[in-house]
Amino acid sequence: MTESSSPFSWAEARTWLAGLPDGGGLNLAHEAVDRHVAEGRGTRVALRLLGRDGSATAMTYGELAELTNRFAGVLTRLGVGPGDTVFVLSPRRALVHVAVLGALKARAVACPLFSAFGPEPIAQRLHIGQAAVVVTTAELYTRKLRAALAGLERLPLVLVEGDDAPEGTVALGPLLADADARYRIPETSPEDPALLHFTSGTTGLPKGALHVHEAVVTHAATGRLVLGLRDHDVYWCTADPGWVTGTSYGIVAPLVCGVTTVVDEADFDALRWYRILDEAQITVWYTAPTAIRMLMRAGPDAATGADLHRLRFAASVGEPLGADAVQWGRSALGIEFHDNWWQTETGGIMVANRPGVAVRDGSMGLPVPGITATLLRTEEDGTLCRGDDGHPIEVRDPAESGQLALQAPWPSMFRAYLGQPERYARCFEDGWYLTGDLVRRDTDGYLWFVSRVDDVIKTAGHLIGPFEVESVLNDHPAVAESAVYGVPDPVAGSVVHAAVVLRTGSGAPDAVLRSVLAHSRSLLGAAVAPRHFVVVDELPKTRSGKIMRRLLRARELGLPDGDLSTLEPSHA
Ligand code: AMP
């Protein structure tokens, strides 16, 4: 992959990619894996896999090519191909890489799921995405998937890692062993669907944002220009593949750039993380504010003895990274965290503090090459303000915040919300994609996050839609109504709280709340379920009947009802 010194254009970034042999089009998995083998890099380590049990194994690009070929062959033999969706519910292991990239080779759509979800969010996503296949482990099948499948009309085929499969599933091990190690990727159009990622809004069920193979152009360009990935880097993305960062920048971008990716199966642990940075000789690290705040909590002693001098570039994404965290990185670790911004729909990084460009502590940075951004004046309820000509009004005053809008299209822009064309169309206005984020822009063009325009909650970097949680709470026999909102938290950014109206005669509130908590944890999973409940007599609503979640949050924090501005995450 070579870069010229000419100004950046997407057309130029496309030339960095190989394309399928014989003019067969553009396939993301070919760019990520096979291309390196064809160009003589097959013995390079693609994945360094760290197990929960302390194990460490390596997989070369050549081995990954063979395994993904076998997986694509298995799918083809099972009649799974273009138009079918292959879900992956797995801990952070090579299984995710093999299933996602193998599915892309077979031109199926790949959709990784967050393994900390409970059965309800899993079931919703399998239903909306019309799952043809789910690839998982025996443990996750037994603990979560079996319950999730119980309510589905159309049952997917369940492929389970290894040689033993629980009843009702098929063991993947023998199928892979029988499959051909060679696979010819069929002709693939850049506009063929490739990746499906679910995200949430204030209302309604999760939305399936669909991305196409062309997205790999953004992944290649941002991998190189924003994360600064280059030959022989050892890269670590700490995000779970069940969220978009863990796929776009945990799987695709580093492989496309031909570097070695470290994949750690274990959960956060400060000592373990410093040991990985040191012993795995990480040169580029992509992490998140919640993790950085947890490292801050663990104190500088946790890093004692860890040699971090090989770390050339560190980046953060997913929630606001406060100036204090950037300054702490610099002084305590000698690391400069580069904040960047994007979302599921954008498919790739859109705004960033890039290598070689001065970091402004607390700012998300500048639009990346190839992206034009503006701010559009937006009412407090999220509606766009319009000028006399009916067009949106661009905000130019650095003191005024506006909704961040990006000029469409770009290669990794989502192409649909599955089955919701109107909702998709509502995201665009006058050629701008509306992000739903309020930001400020200083006189030098740096963007500063202010808040969301809607009520979605970012907790530990995970986006939670209040309606999805409320629906589960309302299913509890003692709950008449509920409202779910985020409350500022010094580590997780926000945590999920719920106000519930209990049905009369439902019993002692304490016992009822314990039962509601258990109900929500078992169905939603601990990562999504509310951490705290309050009982209220009624929910505050607008005249049109919409729940005023921000008001509940303000009340809980003891703020005056009208004083909502002080609650925004940048002040949290
Ligand atoms: P998701 O689609 O789950 O990746 O969530 C995207 C949302 O996360 C954005 O719309 C923002 O609200 C938030 N977000 C992502 N990156 C940042 C950042 N660097 N600073 C502040 N908020 C961010």
Coordinates of C-alpha atoms and ligand atoms in Angstrom, one line a residue:
M1 CA 0.0 0.0 0.0
T2 CA 1.6 3.3 -1.1
E3 CA 0.6 6.8 -0.4
S4 CA 1.3 9.7 -2.7
S5 CA 1.9 13.2 -1.6
S6 CA -1.0 14.5 -3.6
P7 CA -4.0 15.9 -1.6
F8 CA -6.2 13.2 -0.2
S9 CA -9.2 11.9 -2.2
W10 CA -11.3 8.8 -1.8
A11 CA -10.4 8.0 -5.4
E12 CA -6.8 7.9 -4.4
A13 CA -7.5 5.8 -1.3
R14 CA -9.2 3.3 -3.5
T15 CA -6.0 2.8 -5.4
W16 CA -4.3 1.7 -2.1
L17 CA -6.5 -1.4 -2.3
A18 CA -5.9 -4.5 -4.5
G19 CA -9.4 -5.4 -5.7
L20 CA -10.3 -9.0 -6.4
P21 CA -8.1 -10.8 -9.0
D22 CA -9.2 -10.5 -12.7
G23 CA -11.3 -7.4 -12.1
G24 CA -13.7 -9.4 -9.8
G25 CA -14.6 -6.3 -7.8
L26 CA -13.9 -5.3 -4.2
N27 CA -14.3 -7.7 -1.3
L28 CA -13.4 -6.6 2.2
A29 CA -12.1 -10.0 3.3
H30 CA -9.8 -10.2 0.3
E31 CA -8.3 -6.8 1.2
A32 CA -8.0 -7.8 4.9
V33 CA -6.5 -11.3 4.4
D34 CA -5.9 -12.9 1.0
R35 CA -4.3 -9.8 -0.5
H36 CA -1.4 -10.1 1.9
V37 CA -0.9 -13.7 1.2
A38 CA -0.9 -13.0 -2.6
E39 CA 1.7 -10.3 -2.1
G40 CA 4.1 -12.5 -0.1
R41 CA 3.1 -11.5 3.4
G42 CA 1.5 -14.8 4.4
T43 CA 3.9 -15.6 7.1
R44 CA 3.4 -12.3 8.9
V45 CA 1.5 -12.6 12.2
A46 CA -2.1 -11.4 11.8
L47 CA -3.4 -12.1 15.2
R48 CA -1.8 -12.5 18.6
L49 CA -4.4 -14.2 20.7
L50 CA -4.3 -13.8 24.5
G51 CA -6.7 -16.2 26.3
R52 CA -8.4 -15.7 29.7
D53 CA -6.3 -18.6 30.9
G54 CA -3.0 -16.9 30.2
S55 CA -2.4 -18.7 26.9
A56 CA -0.8 -16.8 24.0
T57 CA -1.0 -18.1 20.4
A58 CA -0.3 -16.5 17.1
M59 CA -2.1 -16.9 13.7
T60 CA -0.4 -15.8 10.5
Y61 CA -2.1 -14.1 7.6
G62 CA -1.6 -17.4 5.7
E63 CA -3.4 -19.4 8.4
L64 CA -6.2 -16.8 8.7
A65 CA -6.7 -17.0 4.9
E66 CA -7.0 -20.8 5.1
L67 CA -9.4 -20.8 8.0
T68 CA -11.6 -18.1 6.5
N69 CA -11.6 -20.1 3.2
R70 CA -12.8 -23.1 5.0
F71 CA -15.5 -21.2 6.8
A72 CA -16.7 -19.6 3.5
G73 CA -16.7 -23.2 2.1
V74 CA -18.8 -24.4 5.0
L75 CA -21.3 -21.7 4.5
T76 CA -21.5 -22.3 0.7
R77 CA -22.1 -26.0 1.4
L78 CA -24.9 -25.2 3.8
G79 CA -26.5 -23.0 1.1
V80 CA -25.7 -19.7 2.9
G81 CA -24.6 -16.9 0.6
P82 CA -25.5 -13.4 -0.7
G83 CA -28.4 -11.9 1.1
D84 CA -28.0 -14.1 4.2
T85 CA -26.9 -12.8 7.6
V86 CA -24.4 -14.6 9.7
F87 CA -24.4 -13.5 13.3
V88 CA -21.5 -14.1 15.6
L89 CA -21.9 -14.3 19.4
S90 CA -18.5 -15.0 20.8
P91 CA -15.9 -13.8 23.3
R92 CA -12.9 -12.0 21.8
R93 CA -11.3 -14.9 20.1
A94 CA -10.2 -15.9 16.6
L95 CA -13.6 -17.4 16.1
V96 CA -14.9 -13.9 15.5
H97 CA -12.3 -13.1 12.8
V98 CA -12.8 -16.4 11.1
A99 CA -16.6 -16.2 11.0
V100 CA -16.8 -12.5 10.0
L101 CA -14.2 -12.6 7.3
G102 CA -15.3 -16.1 6.1
A103 CA -18.9 -14.8 5.8
L104 CA -17.7 -11.8 3.8
K105 CA -15.8 -14.1 1.5
A106 CA -19.0 -16.0 0.8
R107 CA -20.7 -12.6 0.3
A108 CA -23.0 -13.1 3.2
V109 CA -23.6 -10.2 5.7
A110 CA -21.7 -10.5 8.9
C111 CA -23.1 -9.2 12.2
P112 CA -21.1 -9.6 15.5
L113 CA -23.1 -9.3 18.7
F114 CA -22.0 -8.1 22.1
S115 CA -21.5 -11.3 24.2
A116 CA -22.5 -9.4 27.4
F117 CA -26.1 -8.9 26.0
G118 CA -28.9 -10.9 27.7
P119 CA -31.3 -13.0 25.7
E120 CA -33.7 -10.1 24.9
P121 CA -31.4 -7.8 23.0
I122 CA -29.9 -10.8 21.2
A123 CA -33.4 -12.1 20.2
Q124 CA -34.4 -8.6 18.9
R125 CA -31.3 -8.4 16.7
L126 CA -31.6 -11.9 15.4
H127 CA -35.2 -11.2 14.5
I128 CA -34.6 -7.8 12.8
G129 CA -31.6 -9.1 10.9
Q130 CA -33.4 -12.4 9.9
A131 CA -30.5 -14.5 11.0
A132 CA -29.6 -17.4 8.7
V133 CA -26.7 -18.6 10.9
V134 CA -25.4 -17.9 14.4
V135 CA -21.8 -18.8 15.2
T136 CA -21.2 -19.1 18.9
T137 CA -19.6 -21.1 21.7
A138 CA -21.2 -23.9 23.6
E139 CA -21.1 -21.8 26.7
L140 CA -22.8 -18.8 25.2
Y141 CA -25.4 -21.0 23.5
T142 CA -26.4 -22.6 26.8
R143 CA -26.3 -19.4 28.8
K144 CA -27.9 -16.9 26.4
L145 CA -28.7 -18.0 22.9
R146 CA -31.0 -20.9 23.6
A147 CA -33.3 -18.6 25.6
A148 CA -33.1 -15.9 22.8
L149 CA -34.1 -18.4 20.1
A150 CA -37.1 -19.6 22.1
G151 CA -39.3 -16.7 20.9
L152 CA -38.1 -16.6 17.3
E153 CA -40.4 -17.6 14.4
R154 CA -37.6 -18.4 12.0
L155 CA -34.8 -20.4 13.6
P156 CA -31.3 -19.9 12.4
L157 CA -28.7 -22.6 12.1
V158 CA -26.5 -22.5 15.1
L159 CA -22.8 -23.4 14.5
V160 CA -20.8 -24.0 17.7
E161 CA -17.0 -23.7 18.1
G162 CA -15.2 -27.0 18.5
D163 CA -16.1 -30.6 18.1
D164 CA -18.9 -31.0 20.6
A165 CA -22.2 -29.3 20.0
P166 CA -25.1 -29.0 22.5
E167 CA -28.4 -30.5 21.2
G168 CA -30.0 -28.4 18.5
T169 CA -26.7 -27.0 17.3
V170 CA -24.0 -28.2 14.9
A171 CA -20.3 -28.5 15.7
L172 CA -18.2 -26.3 13.6
G173 CA -14.9 -28.1 14.1
P174 CA -15.6 -31.2 11.9
L175 CA -17.2 -29.0 9.2
L176 CA -14.1 -26.8 9.0
A177 CA -11.8 -29.9 9.0
D178 CA -13.8 -31.3 6.0
A179 CA -13.9 -28.1 4.0
D180 CA -11.4 -27.1 1.3
A181 CA -8.5 -24.9 2.4
R182 CA -8.9 -23.0 -0.9
Y183 CA -11.8 -20.8 -1.8
R184 CA -12.4 -18.5 -4.7
I185 CA -14.2 -15.4 -3.6
P186 CA -17.1 -14.8 -6.1
E187 CA -17.3 -11.5 -7.9
T188 CA -18.2 -8.8 -5.4
S189 CA -19.6 -5.4 -6.1
P190 CA -18.4 -2.5 -3.8
E191 CA -22.1 -1.9 -3.1
D192 CA -22.8 -5.4 -2.0
P193 CA -23.9 -5.5 1.7
A194 CA -21.1 -6.6 4.0
L195 CA -21.5 -5.7 7.7
L196 CA -24.5 -5.2 9.8
H197 CA -24.3 -3.3 13.1
F198 CA -27.1 -2.5 15.5
T199 CA -27.5 0.8 17.2
S200 CA -30.2 2.5 19.2
G201 CA -32.3 5.6 19.1
T202 CA -34.5 7.1 21.8
T203 CA -37.6 5.2 20.6
G204 CA -38.3 1.9 18.9
L205 CA -36.3 -1.3 18.6
P206 CA -32.6 -1.4 17.7
K207 CA -31.8 -0.2 14.2
G208 CA -29.7 -2.4 11.9
A209 CA -27.2 -0.1 10.1
L210 CA -26.0 -1.8 6.9
H211 CA -22.6 -1.2 5.5
V212 CA -21.2 -2.4 2.1
H213 CA -17.8 -3.7 1.0
E214 CA -16.8 -0.2 -0.2
A215 CA -16.5 0.7 3.5
V216 CA -13.0 -0.9 3.4
V217 CA -11.8 2.3 1.6
T218 CA -12.5 4.3 4.7
H219 CA -11.0 1.6 7.0
A220 CA -7.8 1.5 4.9
A221 CA -7.5 5.3 4.8
T222 CA -8.3 6.0 8.5
G223 CA -6.2 3.1 9.6
R224 CA -3.3 4.7 7.9
L225 CA -4.0 8.4 8.3
V226 CA -5.8 8.5 11.7
L227 CA -4.3 5.6 13.6
G228 CA -1.0 5.9 11.8
L229 CA -0.8 2.1 11.1
R230 CA 2.2 1.1 9.2
D231 CA 4.2 -2.1 8.4
H232 CA 5.4 -4.1 11.4
D233 CA 3.1 -2.3 13.9
V234 CA 1.7 -4.3 16.8
Y235 CA -1.8 -2.9 17.3
W236 CA -4.3 -3.3 20.1
C237 CA -8.0 -2.3 19.9
T238 CA -9.7 -2.9 23.3
A239 CA -13.2 -2.7 22.0
D240 CA -15.5 -5.7 21.8
P241 CA -16.4 -6.7 18.3
G242 CA -20.0 -6.6 19.3
W243 CA -19.7 -2.8 18.9
V244 CA -18.8 -1.1 15.7
T245 CA -15.3 -0.1 16.9
G246 CA -14.4 -3.7 17.6
T247 CA -15.2 -4.7 14.1
S248 CA -14.1 -1.7 11.9
Y249 CA -11.0 -1.1 13.9
G250 CA -10.6 -4.3 15.9
I251 CA -10.8 -6.6 12.8
V252 CA -10.9 -4.8 9.5
A253 CA -8.6 -1.7 9.5
P254 CA -5.6 -3.3 11.1
L255 CA -5.7 -6.4 8.8
V256 CA -6.2 -4.2 5.8
C257 CA -3.1 -2.3 6.8
G258 CA -1.2 -5.6 7.2
V259 CA -0.2 -5.2 10.9
T260 CA -0.3 -7.6 13.8
T261 CA -3.4 -7.3 16.0
V262 CA -3.5 -8.3 19.6
V263 CA -6.8 -9.8 20.7
D264 CA -7.3 -10.1 24.4
E265 CA -10.2 -12.3 25.6
A266 CA -10.2 -11.1 29.2
D267 CA -12.1 -8.3 30.8
F268 CA -10.4 -5.0 31.9
D269 CA -7.7 -5.4 34.5
A270 CA -5.3 -2.5 34.9
L271 CA -2.2 -4.7 35.7
R272 CA -3.0 -7.0 32.9
W273 CA -3.4 -4.1 30.5
Y274 CA -0.1 -2.6 31.3
R275 CA 1.5 -6.0 31.0
I276 CA 0.0 -6.4 27.5
L277 CA 1.2 -3.0 26.4
D278 CA 4.7 -3.9 27.5
E279 CA 5.1 -7.6 26.7
A280 CA 3.2 -7.6 23.5
Q281 CA 5.2 -4.6 22.5
I282 CA 2.2 -2.6 21.4
T283 CA 3.0 0.3 19.1
V284 CA -0.5 1.6 18.4
W285 CA -3.3 1.4 20.9
Y286 CA -7.0 2.3 20.4
T287 CA -9.1 2.4 23.5
A288 CA -11.9 4.2 25.2
P289 CA -12.5 6.9 27.9
T290 CA -14.1 4.5 30.4
A291 CA -11.0 2.3 30.3
I292 CA -8.7 5.3 30.6
R293 CA -10.6 6.5 33.6
M294 CA -10.3 3.1 35.1
L295 CA -6.6 3.2 34.6
M296 CA -6.6 6.6 36.2
R297 CA -8.4 5.1 39.2
A298 CA -5.9 2.3 39.5
G299 CA -3.2 4.9 39.9
P300 CA 0.2 5.3 38.4
D301 CA 1.7 2.5 40.5
A302 CA -0.2 -0.1 38.5
A303 CA 2.0 0.9 35.5
T304 CA 5.2 0.5 37.5
G305 CA 7.7 -1.6 35.7
A306 CA 5.8 -1.6 32.5
D307 CA 7.9 -0.4 29.6
L308 CA 5.7 1.7 27.3
H309 CA 8.3 3.3 25.2
R310 CA 7.4 1.4 22.1
L311 CA 3.9 2.8 22.1
R312 CA 4.0 5.4 19.3
F313 CA 0.3 6.3 19.1
A314 CA -2.7 6.1 21.4
A315 CA -6.2 6.9 20.5
S316 CA -9.6 7.0 22.2
V317 CA -13.2 6.9 21.0
G318 CA -16.8 6.3 22.0
E319 CA -17.5 9.0 24.6
P320 CA -16.1 12.4 25.6
L321 CA -12.5 12.2 26.6
G322 CA -12.1 15.0 29.2
A323 CA -9.0 17.2 29.1
D324 CA -8.1 15.8 32.5
A325 CA -7.7 12.3 31.1
V326 CA -5.5 13.6 28.2
Q327 CA -3.3 15.5 30.7
W328 CA -3.2 12.5 33.0
G329 CA -2.0 10.3 30.1
R330 CA 0.8 12.7 29.3
S331 CA 2.0 13.2 32.9
A332 CA 1.4 9.7 34.4
L333 CA 2.2 7.5 31.4
G334 CA 4.0 9.7 29.0
I335 CA 1.2 8.9 26.5
E336 CA -0.8 11.4 24.5
F337 CA -4.3 10.1 24.0
H338 CA -5.8 11.3 20.7
D339 CA -9.5 11.5 20.9
N340 CA -11.6 10.8 17.8
W341 CA -15.3 10.6 17.0
W342 CA -17.5 8.5 14.9
Q343 CA -20.7 6.4 15.2
T344 CA -22.2 3.1 13.9
E345 CA -23.8 4.8 11.0
T346 CA -20.6 6.5 9.7
G347 CA -18.8 3.1 9.6
G348 CA -15.4 4.7 10.2
I349 CA -13.6 7.6 12.0
M350 CA -14.9 11.0 10.9
V351 CA -13.3 13.5 13.3
A352 CA -9.9 13.0 14.9
N353 CA -6.8 14.3 16.6
R354 CA -4.5 12.8 14.0
P355 CA -0.8 12.0 14.2
G356 CA 1.3 15.1 13.6
V357 CA -1.6 17.5 14.2
A358 CA -1.6 19.3 17.6
V359 CA -3.9 17.8 20.1
R360 CA -6.4 20.2 21.8
D361 CA -7.1 18.6 25.2
G362 CA -10.8 17.8 25.5
S363 CA -11.5 18.3 21.7
M364 CA -12.5 15.4 19.3
G365 CA -10.2 17.0 16.7
L366 CA -10.7 18.0 13.1
P367 CA -12.7 16.3 10.3
V368 CA -10.5 13.6 8.8
P369 CA -9.3 13.9 5.2
G370 CA -12.1 13.3 2.7
I371 CA -14.8 14.4 5.2
T372 CA -16.6 17.8 5.2
A373 CA -18.4 18.6 8.4
T374 CA -20.6 21.5 9.5
L375 CA -22.9 22.4 12.4
L376 CA -26.6 22.9 11.8
R377 CA -28.7 25.0 14.2
T378 CA -31.0 22.6 16.1
E379 CA -33.8 23.1 18.6
E380 CA -33.6 21.5 22.1
D381 CA -36.0 18.8 21.0
G382 CA -33.7 17.8 18.2
T383 CA -35.5 19.4 15.2
L384 CA -33.5 21.4 12.7
C385 CA -34.0 25.2 12.5
R386 CA -34.6 26.5 9.0
G387 CA -34.0 29.8 7.3
D388 CA -36.6 31.7 5.3
D389 CA -35.5 29.6 2.2
G390 CA -36.5 26.4 4.1
H391 CA -32.9 25.2 4.3
P392 CA -31.0 24.3 7.5
I393 CA -29.0 27.1 9.0
E394 CA -25.2 26.6 9.4
V395 CA -23.8 27.7 12.8
R396 CA -20.7 29.8 12.4
D397 CA -20.3 31.3 15.9
P398 CA -17.8 29.4 17.9
A399 CA -19.8 30.1 21.1
E400 CA -22.9 28.4 19.6
S401 CA -23.4 24.7 19.5
G402 CA -25.1 23.0 16.6
Q403 CA -25.8 19.5 15.4
L404 CA -22.8 17.9 13.7
A405 CA -23.6 17.1 10.1
L406 CA -21.4 15.4 7.5
Q407 CA -21.5 15.8 3.8
A408 CA -22.8 12.6 2.2
P409 CA -21.6 10.3 0.9
W410 CA -18.3 8.7 1.9
P411 CA -17.3 5.1 1.4
S412 CA -18.3 3.7 4.8
M413 CA -21.5 5.6 5.2
F414 CA -24.3 3.2 6.1
R415 CA -26.6 2.4 3.2
A416 CA -29.8 1.5 5.1
Y417 CA -31.5 0.9 8.4
L418 CA -32.8 -2.6 7.8
G419 CA -36.4 -2.5 6.8
Q420 CA -36.8 1.2 7.8
P421 CA -36.3 3.3 4.6
E422 CA -38.1 6.3 6.1
R423 CA -36.0 6.4 9.2
Y424 CA -33.0 6.2 7.0
A425 CA -34.2 9.1 4.8
R426 CA -34.8 11.2 7.9
C427 CA -31.1 11.1 8.7
F428 CA -30.3 13.2 5.7
E429 CA -31.1 16.9 4.9
D430 CA -29.8 18.9 1.9
G431 CA -27.0 16.4 1.3
W432 CA -25.9 16.4 5.0
Y433 CA -26.0 13.3 7.2
L434 CA -27.3 14.4 10.6
T435 CA -25.4 12.8 13.4
G436 CA -27.7 13.6 16.4
D437 CA -24.7 15.0 18.3
L438 CA -24.4 18.6 19.4
V439 CA -20.9 20.1 19.2
R440 CA -19.1 23.4 19.2
R441 CA -16.5 24.4 16.6
D442 CA -13.7 26.7 17.6
T443 CA -12.1 29.3 15.3
D444 CA -9.5 26.8 14.1
G445 CA -12.2 24.2 13.2
Y446 CA -11.6 21.8 16.2
L447 CA -14.8 20.1 17.3
W448 CA -15.9 19.9 20.9
F449 CA -18.6 17.4 22.0
V450 CA -21.5 19.0 23.9
S451 CA -24.3 16.4 24.1
R452 CA -26.7 14.1 22.2
V453 CA -29.8 15.7 20.8
D454 CA -31.8 12.6 21.8
D455 CA -32.1 10.5 25.0
V456 CA -29.8 7.6 24.2
I457 CA -27.4 6.7 27.0
K458 CA -23.7 6.0 26.6
T459 CA -22.6 3.8 29.4
A460 CA -19.0 2.6 29.4
G461 CA -18.9 3.4 25.7
H462 CA -22.0 1.3 25.0
L463 CA -25.0 3.0 23.4
I464 CA -28.3 2.0 25.1
G465 CA -31.7 3.0 23.8
P466 CA -34.1 3.9 26.7
F467 CA -37.1 2.4 25.0
E468 CA -35.5 -1.0 24.6
V469 CA -34.9 -1.1 28.4
E470 CA -38.3 0.3 29.3
S471 CA -40.0 -2.3 27.1
V472 CA -38.4 -5.0 29.2
L473 CA -39.2 -3.3 32.5
N474 CA -42.9 -2.7 31.5
D475 CA -43.2 -6.5 30.9
H476 CA -42.8 -7.1 34.6
P477 CA -46.2 -7.7 36.1
A478 CA -45.7 -5.1 38.9
V479 CA -44.6 -2.3 36.6
A480 CA -47.2 0.0 35.1
E481 CA -44.8 2.4 33.4
S482 CA -41.1 3.2 33.4
A483 CA -38.6 5.7 32.1
V484 CA -34.9 5.1 31.6
Y485 CA -32.2 7.7 31.6
G486 CA -28.5 8.2 32.0
V487 CA -27.0 9.7 35.2
P488 CA -23.4 11.0 35.1
D489 CA -20.8 8.6 36.6
P490 CA -17.1 9.4 37.1
V491 CA -15.9 6.2 35.5
A492 CA -18.5 4.9 33.0
G493 CA -19.5 8.4 31.8
S494 CA -23.1 7.6 32.5
V495 CA -25.0 4.8 34.2
V496 CA -28.5 3.6 33.4
H497 CA -31.1 4.5 36.0
A498 CA -34.9 3.8 35.8
A499 CA -37.9 5.5 37.3
V500 CA -40.9 3.1 37.6
V501 CA -44.5 3.5 38.4
L502 CA -45.7 0.4 40.2
R503 CA -49.1 -1.1 39.9
T504 CA -51.3 -0.7 42.9
G505 CA -51.3 -3.7 45.2
S506 CA -48.1 -5.1 43.7
G507 CA -46.5 -5.6 47.2
A508 CA -43.8 -4.0 49.3
P509 CA -41.8 -1.7 47.0
D510 CA -38.4 -3.0 48.1
A511 CA -39.2 -6.6 47.3
V512 CA -40.9 -5.6 44.0
L513 CA -37.8 -3.6 43.0
R514 CA -35.6 -6.5 43.7
S515 CA -37.7 -8.6 41.5
V516 CA -37.8 -6.0 38.7
L517 CA -34.0 -5.8 38.9
A518 CA -33.6 -9.5 38.6
H519 CA -36.0 -9.6 35.7
S520 CA -34.2 -6.9 33.8
R521 CA -30.7 -8.4 34.5
S522 CA -31.7 -11.8 33.3
L523 CA -33.3 -10.6 30.1
L524 CA -31.1 -7.6 29.2
G525 CA -27.8 -8.6 30.7
A526 CA -25.8 -6.8 33.3
A527 CA -24.3 -4.4 30.8
V528 CA -27.7 -3.0 29.7
A529 CA -30.0 -3.4 32.8
P530 CA -30.5 -0.3 35.0
R531 CA -28.2 -0.1 38.0
H532 CA -30.6 1.9 40.1
F533 CA -34.3 2.2 40.4
V534 CA -36.6 4.9 41.9
V535 CA -40.3 4.5 42.5
V536 CA -42.4 7.5 41.3
D537 CA -46.1 8.1 41.4
E538 CA -46.2 9.3 37.8
L539 CA -43.8 10.0 34.9
P540 CA -43.4 13.6 33.7
K541 CA -44.6 13.9 30.1
T542 CA -44.9 16.5 27.5
R543 CA -48.3 17.6 26.3
S544 CA -48.0 15.2 23.4
G545 CA -47.3 12.3 25.9
K546 CA -43.6 12.0 25.4
I547 CA -41.7 10.9 28.6
M548 CA -39.4 13.8 29.8
R549 CA -36.4 11.6 30.7
R550 CA -34.0 14.5 31.1
L551 CA -36.3 16.0 33.7
L552 CA -36.2 12.7 35.7
R553 CA -32.4 12.9 35.5
A554 CA -32.4 16.5 36.6
R555 CA -34.6 15.7 39.6
E556 CA -32.5 12.8 40.6
L557 CA -29.5 15.0 40.6
G558 CA -31.3 17.6 42.7
L559 CA -31.1 20.2 39.9
P560 CA -33.9 22.6 39.3
D561 CA -36.4 21.3 36.7
G562 CA -35.5 23.9 34.1
D563 CA -31.7 23.6 34.5
L564 CA -31.0 20.8 32.0
S565 CA -28.0 22.3 30.3
T566 CA -25.8 21.6 33.4
L567 CA -26.3 17.9 32.8
E568 CA -24.6 17.5 29.5
P569 CA -21.8 14.9 29.5
S570 CA -19.1 17.5 28.9
H571 CA -19.9 18.9 32.3
A572 CA -20.3 15.5 34.0
Ligands
AMP1 P1 -21.9 4.2 18.6 O1 -22.8 4.3 17.4 O2 -22.4 3.2 19.5 O3 -20.5 4.1 18.2 O4 -22.1 5.6 19.4 C1 -21.9 6.8 18.7 C2 -22.0 8.0 19.6 O5 -21.0 7.9 20.7 C3 -21.8 9.3 19.0 O6 -22.9 9.7 18.3 C4 -21.5 10.2 20.2 O7 -22.6 10.6 20.9 C5 -20.6 9.2 21.0 N1 -19.2 9.4 20.8 C6 -18.4 8.7 20.0 N2 -17.1 9.2 20.0 C7 -17.1 10.2 20.8 C8 -16.2 11.2 21.3 N3 -14.9 11.1 20.9 N4 -16.6 12.2 22.1 C9 -17.9 12.3 22.5 N5 -18.8 11.4 22.1 C10 -18.5 10.4 21.3

